[in-house]
Coordinates of C-alpha atoms in Angstrom, one line a residue:
X159 CA 0.0 0.0 0.2
X160 CA 1.5 3.2 -1.0
X161 CA 1.4 6.6 1.1
X162 CA -0.2 9.5 0.0
X163 CA 1.3 12.0 -2.0
X164 CA 3.5 14.5 0.2
X165 CA 3.3 12.0 3.1
X166 CA 6.4 11.4 5.4
X167 CA 7.4 8.9 7.8
X168 CA 9.8 11.6 9.4
X169 CA 7.2 12.9 11.8
X170 CA 6.6 9.6 13.5
X171 CA 10.1 8.5 13.3
X172 CA 12.0 11.0 14.9
X173 CA 9.4 11.7 17.8
X174 CA 9.7 7.9 18.4
X175 CA 13.3 8.0 18.4
X176 CA 13.5 11.1 20.9
X177 CA 10.9 9.3 23.0
X178 CA 13.2 6.2 23.1
X179 CA 16.2 8.6 24.0
X180 CA 14.2 10.0 26.9
X181 CA 13.3 6.8 28.3
X182 CA 16.9 5.5 28.2
X183 CA 17.9 8.6 29.8
X184 CA 15.4 8.2 32.6
X185 CA 16.4 4.6 33.2
X186 CA 20.1 5.7 33.4
X187 CA 19.1 8.4 35.8
X188 CA 17.3 5.9 37.9
X189 CA 20.2 3.3 37.9
X190 CA 22.5 6.1 38.9
X191 CA 20.5 6.9 42.1
X192 CA 20.1 3.4 43.1
X193 CA 24.0 2.8 42.6
X194 CA 24.8 5.8 44.8
X195 CA 22.3 4.9 47.5
X196 CA 23.7 1.7 47.7
X197 CA 27.1 2.7 48.4
X198 CA 26.2 4.8 51.4
X199 CA 25.6 1.7 54.1
X200 CA 29.0 0.3 53.6
X201 CA 30.8 4.1 53.3
X202 CA 28.7 5.0 56.3
X203 CA 29.9 2.0 58.4
X204 CA 33.4 2.2 57.6
X205 CA 33.6 5.9 58.4
X206 CA 31.9 5.4 61.6
X207 CA 34.9 2.4 62.4
X208 CA 37.5 4.9 61.3
X209 CA 36.1 7.5 63.6
X210 CA 36.2 5.0 66.4
X211 CA 32.8 3.5 66.7
X212 CA 32.0 -0.1 67.4
X213 CA 28.9 -0.1 65.7
X214 CA 28.2 -3.8 64.4
X215 CA 31.5 -4.9 66.1
X216 CA 31.1 -7.2 69.4
X217 CA 33.0 -7.2 72.2
X218 CA 36.1 -9.3 72.0
X219 CA 36.3 -9.2 68.0
X220 CA 39.6 -9.4 66.5
X221 CA 38.9 -6.0 64.6
X222 CA 39.3 -4.4 68.0
X223 CA 42.9 -5.5 68.3
X224 CA 44.6 -4.0 65.7
X225 CA 43.1 -0.4 65.2
X226 CA 45.9 0.8 63.4
X227 CA 46.0 -1.7 60.6
X228 CA 42.2 -1.8 60.7
X229 CA 41.9 2.3 60.0
X230 CA 44.1 2.0 57.1
X231 CA 42.3 -0.8 55.7
X232 CA 38.9 0.9 56.3
X233 CA 40.2 4.1 54.8
X234 CA 41.5 2.0 51.4
X235 CA 37.9 0.3 51.3
X236 CA 36.1 3.8 51.6
X237 CA 38.1 5.3 48.8
X238 CA 37.5 1.9 46.6
X239 CA 33.5 2.1 47.3
X240 CA 33.7 5.9 46.8
X241 CA 35.3 5.1 43.3
X242 CA 32.1 3.4 42.4
X243 CA 30.5 6.8 42.6
X244 CA 33.1 8.1 40.2
X245 CA 32.4 5.5 37.8
X246 CA 28.7 5.8 38.0
X247 CA 29.1 9.4 37.0
X248 CA 31.4 8.6 33.9
X249 CA 28.8 6.0 32.9
X250 CA 25.8 8.6 33.0
X251 CA 27.1 11.9 32.0
X252 CA 28.0 13.5 28.6
X253 CA 31.5 14.1 29.5
X254 CA 32.2 10.4 30.3
X255 CA 32.1 9.6 26.5
X256 CA 35.2 11.6 26.2
X257 CA 37.1 9.6 29.1
X258 CA 40.0 7.2 27.3
X259 CA 38.6 3.6 27.3
X260 CA 41.5 2.2 29.4
X261 CA 40.7 4.7 32.3
X262 CA 37.1 3.3 32.5
X263 CA 37.7 -0.1 31.7
X264 CA 40.3 -0.9 34.2
X265 CA 38.4 0.0 37.4
X266 CA 35.4 -1.7 36.1
X267 CA 37.1 -4.8 35.5
X268 CA 38.4 -4.4 39.1
X269 CA 34.8 -3.6 40.3
X270 CA 33.5 -6.5 38.4
X271 CA 36.2 -8.9 39.9
X272 CA 35.2 -7.9 43.4
X273 CA 31.5 -7.5 43.2
X274 CA 30.7 -10.6 41.0
X275 CA 31.8 -13.1 43.8
X276 CA 29.6 -11.4 46.4
X277 CA 26.7 -11.0 43.9
X278 CA 26.6 -15.0 43.7
X279 CA 28.1 -16.2 46.8
X280 CA 26.0 -14.6 49.3
X281 CA 22.6 -15.6 47.8
X282 CA 23.9 -19.0 47.5
X283 CA 25.0 -19.0 51.2
X284 CA 21.6 -17.8 52.1
X285 CA 19.9 -20.7 50.4
X286 CA 22.4 -23.1 52.0
X287 CA 21.6 -21.7 55.5
X288 CA 18.1 -21.9 54.7
X289 CA 18.3 -25.6 54.0
X290 CA 20.1 -26.1 57.2
X291 CA 23.8 -26.6 55.6
X292 CA 25.8 -24.0 57.4
X293 CA 26.4 -26.1 60.5
X294 CA 30.2 -25.9 61.5
X295 CA 31.9 -29.4 61.5
X296 CA 33.7 -28.6 64.7
X297 CA 32.3 -26.7 68.0
X298 CA 33.1 -22.9 68.1
X299 CA 32.0 -22.7 71.8
X300 CA 33.8 -19.6 73.5
X301 CA 34.6 -18.1 69.8
X302 CA 34.2 -14.4 69.8
X303 CA 32.3 -13.4 66.6
X304 CA 34.1 -11.3 63.9
X305 CA 30.9 -8.9 63.4
X306 CA 27.3 -8.6 64.2
X307 CA 25.1 -10.8 61.6
X308 CA 23.2 -7.8 60.7
X309 CA 26.4 -6.2 59.2
X310 CA 27.0 -8.9 56.5
X311 CA 23.2 -8.5 55.5
X312 CA 23.3 -4.9 55.2
X313 CA 26.6 -4.8 53.5
X314 CA 26.3 -7.7 51.1
X315 CA 22.8 -6.7 50.1
X316 CA 24.1 -3.2 49.3
X317 CA 27.0 -4.7 47.2
X318 CA 24.3 -6.7 45.1
X319 CA 22.2 -3.7 44.5
X320 CA 25.4 -1.7 43.3
X321 CA 26.6 -4.5 41.5
X322 CA 23.3 -4.8 39.3
X323 CA 22.9 -1.1 38.8
X324 CA 26.6 -0.4 37.9
X325 CA 26.7 -3.6 35.8
X326 CA 23.3 -2.4 34.0
X327 CA 24.9 1.1 33.3
X328 CA 28.3 -0.2 32.0
X329 CA 26.4 -2.8 29.5
X330 CA 24.4 0.2 28.5
X331 CA 27.5 2.5 28.2
X332 CA 29.4 0.0 26.2
X333 CA 26.9 -1.1 24.0
X334 CA 26.4 2.5 22.9
X335 CA 30.2 3.4 22.6
X336 CA 31.8 0.0 21.7
X337 CA 28.8 -2.2 20.5
X338 CA 30.4 -2.5 17.1
X339 CA 33.4 -4.4 18.3
X340 CA 31.7 -7.5 19.3
X341 CA 29.0 -7.7 16.5
X342 CA 28.4 -10.8 14.9
X343 CA 29.4 -14.5 15.7
X344 CA 32.4 -16.1 16.4
X345 CA 32.7 -17.7 12.9
X346 CA 32.6 -14.0 11.2
X347 CA 35.7 -13.1 13.3
X348 CA 38.6 -12.5 11.0
X349 CA 42.0 -14.2 12.0
X350 CA 44.0 -12.4 14.4
X351 CA 47.4 -11.0 13.4
X352 CA 48.9 -12.4 16.6
X353 CA 46.6 -15.5 16.7
X354 CA 49.4 -18.0 17.6
X355 CA 50.3 -15.7 20.5
X356 CA 47.0 -15.5 21.9
X357 CA 46.4 -19.4 21.5
X358 CA 49.5 -19.8 23.3
X359 CA 48.5 -17.5 26.0
X360 CA 45.2 -19.4 26.3
X361 CA 46.9 -22.5 26.4
X362 CA 49.1 -21.1 29.3
X363 CA 46.2 -19.8 31.0
X364 CA 44.4 -23.2 31.0
X365 CA 47.6 -24.8 32.4
X366 CA 47.9 -22.8 35.2
X367 CA 44.4 -22.8 36.0
X368 CA 44.5 -26.6 36.8
X369 CA 46.2 -25.7 40.2
X370 CA 43.8 -23.4 41.7
X371 CA 40.5 -25.3 40.2
X372 CA 42.0 -28.5 41.6
X373 CA 42.7 -27.2 45.0
X374 CA 39.2 -25.4 45.4
X375 CA 37.4 -28.4 43.9
X376 CA 39.0 -30.6 46.5
X377 CA 38.3 -28.2 49.2
X378 CA 34.6 -27.8 48.1
X379 CA 34.5 -31.9 48.3
X380 CA 35.6 -31.8 52.0
X381 CA 39.4 -32.2 51.8
X382 CA 41.4 -30.2 54.2
X383 CA 44.7 -30.7 52.3
X384 CA 46.7 -27.4 52.0
X385 CA 44.3 -25.8 54.1
X386 CA 45.4 -24.1 57.4
X387 CA 44.0 -26.1 60.5
X388 CA 42.1 -22.9 61.7
X389 CA 40.3 -22.7 58.2
X390 CA 39.6 -26.4 58.1
X391 CA 38.0 -26.1 61.5
X392 CA 35.9 -23.1 60.2
X393 CA 34.4 -25.2 57.3
X394 CA 30.5 -24.5 57.1
X395 CA 28.3 -24.7 54.1
X396 CA 29.1 -21.3 53.5
X397 CA 32.8 -22.2 52.8
X398 CA 31.8 -25.1 50.3
X399 CA 29.7 -22.8 48.2
X400 CA 32.4 -20.0 47.8
X401 CA 35.0 -23.0 47.0
X402 CA 32.7 -24.2 44.2
X403 CA 32.5 -20.4 42.8
X404 CA 36.2 -20.2 43.1
X405 CA 36.7 -23.2 41.1
X406 CA 33.9 -22.0 38.5
X407 CA 35.4 -18.3 38.1
X408 CA 38.8 -19.7 36.3
X409 CA 37.2 -22.1 34.3
X410 CA 34.9 -19.4 33.0
X411 CA 37.9 -17.4 32.5
X412 CA 39.6 -20.1 30.4
X413 CA 36.3 -21.3 28.4
X414 CA 36.3 -17.6 27.1
X415 CA 39.7 -17.0 26.2
X416 CA 39.7 -20.7 24.4
X417 CA 36.5 -19.5 22.4
X418 CA 38.2 -16.4 21.5
X419 CA 41.9 -17.7 20.8
X420 CA 40.9 -20.8 18.7
X421 CA 37.5 -19.5 17.5
X422 CA 35.7 -22.4 19.0
X423 CA 31.9 -22.2 19.4
X424 CA 31.4 -20.7 15.9
X425 CA 27.8 -20.4 16.1
X426 CA 27.9 -18.2 19.4
X427 CA 27.5 -14.4 19.3
X428 CA 30.9 -12.9 19.8
X429 CA 29.7 -11.2 22.9
X430 CA 29.4 -14.6 24.6
X431 CA 33.2 -15.4 25.1
X432 CA 33.9 -11.9 25.8
X433 CA 31.6 -11.9 28.6
X434 CA 32.8 -15.3 30.0
X435 CA 36.3 -13.9 29.6
X436 CA 35.8 -10.6 31.1
X437 CA 33.7 -11.7 34.1
X438 CA 35.9 -15.1 34.8
X439 CA 39.3 -12.9 34.5
X440 CA 38.2 -10.3 36.8
X441 CA 36.4 -12.5 39.5
X442 CA 39.6 -14.9 39.2
X443 CA 42.4 -12.2 39.3
X444 CA 40.9 -9.6 41.7
X445 CA 39.3 -11.7 44.3
X446 CA 42.3 -13.8 44.6
X447 CA 44.4 -10.8 44.8
X448 CA 42.3 -9.5 47.4
X449 CA 42.5 -12.8 49.3
X450 CA 46.3 -12.7 48.9
X451 CA 46.1 -9.0 50.2
X452 CA 44.1 -10.3 53.2
X453 CA 46.3 -12.8 54.2
X454 CA 49.3 -10.5 54.6
X455 CA 47.4 -8.9 57.4
X456 CA 48.0 -9.8 61.4
X457 CA 46.9 -13.0 62.5
X458 CA 46.2 -13.4 66.2
X459 CA 45.8 -17.2 65.6
X460 CA 48.7 -18.8 63.9
X461 CA 46.5 -21.9 62.9
X462 CA 44.5 -19.4 60.7
X463 CA 47.7 -18.3 58.7
X464 CA 47.5 -19.1 55.2
X465 CA 49.5 -22.2 54.1
X466 CA 51.9 -22.0 51.2
X467 CA 49.2 -24.1 49.2
X468 CA 46.5 -21.5 50.1
X469 CA 49.1 -18.7 49.0
X470 CA 49.8 -20.4 45.7
X471 CA 46.2 -20.6 44.8
X472 CA 45.6 -17.2 45.3
X473 CA 48.7 -16.4 43.1
X474 CA 47.6 -18.9 40.6
X475 CA 44.1 -17.2 40.3
X476 CA 46.0 -13.8 39.8
X477 CA 48.2 -14.8 37.0
X478 CA 45.2 -16.6 35.3
X479 CA 43.1 -14.0 35.3
X480 CA 45.8 -11.6 33.8
X481 CA 46.6 -13.9 31.2
X482 CA 42.9 -14.2 30.2
X483 CA 42.2 -10.4 30.3
X484 CA 45.1 -9.6 27.8
X485 CA 43.6 -11.9 25.3
X486 CA 40.3 -9.8 25.6
X487 CA 41.9 -6.5 25.7
X488 CA 43.9 -7.2 22.6
X489 CA 40.8 -8.8 20.6
X490 CA 39.1 -5.5 21.4
X491 CA 41.9 -3.1 20.5
X492 CA 42.5 -5.0 17.1
X493 CA 39.1 -4.8 16.4
X494 CA 38.8 -1.3 17.0
X495 CA 42.0 -0.6 14.9
X496 CA 40.0 -2.5 12.0
X497 CA 37.0 -0.5 12.5
X498 CA 38.6 2.8 12.4
X499 CA 40.7 1.8 9.2
X500 CA 39.0 3.2 6.1
X501 CA 37.8 0.8 3.6

């Protein structure tokens, strides 16, 4: 059916596009507010502790025995969570489009690595507890709690909301700015100029991942080999949930790297291996780094000091994550250069 002479679709199309942009902007504004508000409980608690408050810290907690070290650690985590607010502004303000890609991608990768284990682990831990699977294997009589139970609920719930809002904002931002870099399917990806180096890196990551994956799976199955005696005595359902996840993240990273480097899974959208590599490498490297950093702190009970096997596991996670993220970063850089090159 033809249109009447002189008619045009422009009056319909342009308002529709403007309306869609307006809805997208409103969604971004709401997510920005949610992300900022979700940071407040954690920032408030940490600021109170730096100021000397014992809110949520029971008497006898080890946190009260190393005030100087805890003040430094709390100040560092305040800066880290405060950086989330800066990232949210970058993702939602016009000037954020002018920020160099690496300046946004690096902190977002770190944020992904620190938030995703909490976002997946805490709900699963609650499920395990609801099913009665969080009973310690050994008695804890006389043991002082580390923090009041409500602190974990408030802080981790805030992290989950924060991660969902921040992650959605980043996906919207990345789609608008870099979406052309992962269009198409794996079979449509051109051969890389350094394909052999990428494949060698993927193989190295897979081989090195064997140690941390095996260690976490053994611990998830109940083995205490390589665990400190204090850690082995504290095992609950929560512990086993986290060990399964800690084994899964390196596998996700290696799978994404393998698909990209060897062009496997040819029918998959290109964004699938990229998402696996991004999320898996971030959670593997950053969470391993966080555990390694935490192990350097003061330990009152020598039985809780990380063993060499635990330290090597954390180090292996960091190396695997860094190897995988280099494959993803080079893939995006190479496609970006090709996209800018005149045809």
